Coordinates of C-alpha atoms in Angstrom, one line a residue:
M1 CA 34.6 -37.8 13.7
T2 CA 35.9 -35.2 11.3
A3 CA 33.7 -31.9 10.9
S4 CA 32.5 -33.2 7.4
E5 CA 31.4 -36.4 9.0
R6 CA 29.6 -34.6 11.7
R7 CA 28.0 -32.4 9.4
Q8 CA 26.6 -35.4 7.3
A9 CA 25.3 -37.0 10.7
I10 CA 23.6 -33.7 11.5
L11 CA 21.9 -33.5 8.3
E12 CA 20.8 -37.1 8.6
V13 CA 19.6 -36.4 12.0
L14 CA 17.7 -33.1 10.9
S15 CA 16.1 -35.1 8.1
V16 CA 14.4 -37.7 10.2
R17 CA 13.5 -35.5 13.2
R18 CA 12.9 -32.5 11.1
Y19 CA 13.8 -30.1 14.2
E20 CA 16.2 -30.0 17.1
T21 CA 17.9 -27.6 19.1
R22 CA 21.5 -26.5 19.0
Y23 CA 22.0 -27.4 22.8
N24 CA 20.8 -31.2 22.0
L25 CA 22.7 -31.5 18.7
A26 CA 25.8 -30.1 20.7
F27 CA 25.4 -32.7 23.5
E28 CA 24.7 -35.6 20.9
F29 CA 28.0 -34.9 19.0
S30 CA 30.0 -33.8 21.9
V31 CA 30.8 -30.3 20.7
N32 CA 30.0 -26.9 21.7
E33 CA 27.1 -24.8 20.6
K34 CA 29.3 -22.5 18.5
T35 CA 30.5 -25.4 16.5
I36 CA 26.8 -26.5 16.0
R37 CA 26.1 -22.9 14.8
R38 CA 28.9 -22.9 12.4
D39 CA 27.9 -26.6 11.1
I40 CA 24.4 -25.2 10.5
E41 CA 25.7 -22.1 8.7
I42 CA 27.7 -24.2 6.4
L43 CA 24.9 -26.8 5.7
S44 CA 22.2 -24.1 4.9
L45 CA 24.3 -23.0 2.0
D46 CA 23.4 -26.3 0.4
Y47 CA 20.4 -27.5 2.1
P48 CA 17.1 -26.0 3.2
I49 CA 17.9 -25.9 6.8
Y50 CA 16.7 -22.7 8.7
T51 CA 16.7 -21.6 12.5
T52 CA 14.2 -19.9 14.5
Q53 CA 14.5 -17.9 17.5
G54 CA 12.4 -17.8 20.7
Q55 CA 10.0 -20.0 22.4
G56 CA 9.9 -23.1 20.3
G57 CA 12.9 -22.1 18.4
G58 CA 15.5 -24.3 16.8
I59 CA 16.8 -25.8 13.9
H60 CA 14.6 -27.1 11.2
V61 CA 14.7 -28.8 7.8
A62 CA 12.2 -27.8 5.3
D63 CA 9.1 -30.1 5.2
N64 CA 9.3 -31.1 1.6
F65 CA 13.2 -32.1 1.9
K66 CA 14.3 -35.7 1.8
L67 CA 17.8 -36.7 2.0
G68 CA 19.1 -38.4 -1.1
K69 CA 16.3 -37.1 -3.2
S70 CA 17.2 -35.8 -6.6
Y71 CA 16.3 -32.2 -7.2
L72 CA 16.1 -30.1 -10.6
K73 CA 18.9 -27.7 -11.0
D74 CA 17.8 -23.9 -10.9
E75 CA 18.3 -23.9 -14.9
Q76 CA 16.1 -27.0 -15.4
K77 CA 13.2 -25.8 -13.1
E78 CA 13.3 -22.2 -14.7
L79 CA 12.9 -23.8 -18.1
L80 CA 10.1 -26.1 -17.0
E81 CA 8.4 -23.1 -15.5
K82 CA 8.7 -21.3 -18.7
I83 CA 7.2 -24.0 -20.7
L84 CA 4.2 -24.9 -18.4
P85 CA 2.0 -21.9 -19.3
T86 CA 2.1 -23.4 -23.2
L87 CA 0.6 -26.7 -22.1
D88 CA -3.0 -27.6 -21.1
G89 CA -5.0 -30.3 -19.7
K90 CA -2.9 -33.6 -18.7
D91 CA 0.3 -32.0 -20.0
A92 CA 0.2 -29.4 -17.8
E93 CA -0.8 -31.3 -14.7
V94 CA 2.0 -33.8 -15.3
M95 CA 4.5 -30.7 -15.5
R96 CA 3.2 -29.4 -12.5
S97 CA 3.8 -32.8 -10.7
I98 CA 7.5 -32.9 -12.0
L99 CA 8.0 -29.1 -10.5
D100 CA 6.1 -30.1 -7.2
T101 CA 7.9 -33.3 -6.9
F102 CA 11.6 -32.4 -8.0
G103 CA 11.7 -28.4 -8.2
V104 CA 11.8 -27.5 -4.3
K105 CA 15.2 -27.9 -2.7
G106 CA 15.0 -24.9 -0.8
G107 CA 12.5 -22.9 1.0
K108 CA 11.1 -23.2 4.6
K109 CA 8.0 -24.9 4.1

């Protein structure tokens, strides 16, 4: 398994489980924890993956993230957010739902 394949597999695992420890991922993919740490750092550049420390700490994926889902680009999201205050009623409601559905790629929760 290449590093790229492993990172894709880690992303798939996290998308299903939503949380995992570095130790468990290292064991599952037969690599050391340092490799998993590096993989998570690389994945977190493009995906809403974050780590927490302490009791119950580990690797998490944002609650609203779904693998394979399309998201708005930052410029698209910013434009729709600029337009939103000019809308009212049902149009504003629809625009808010578009932003809620497709606007959130990052963020912790």
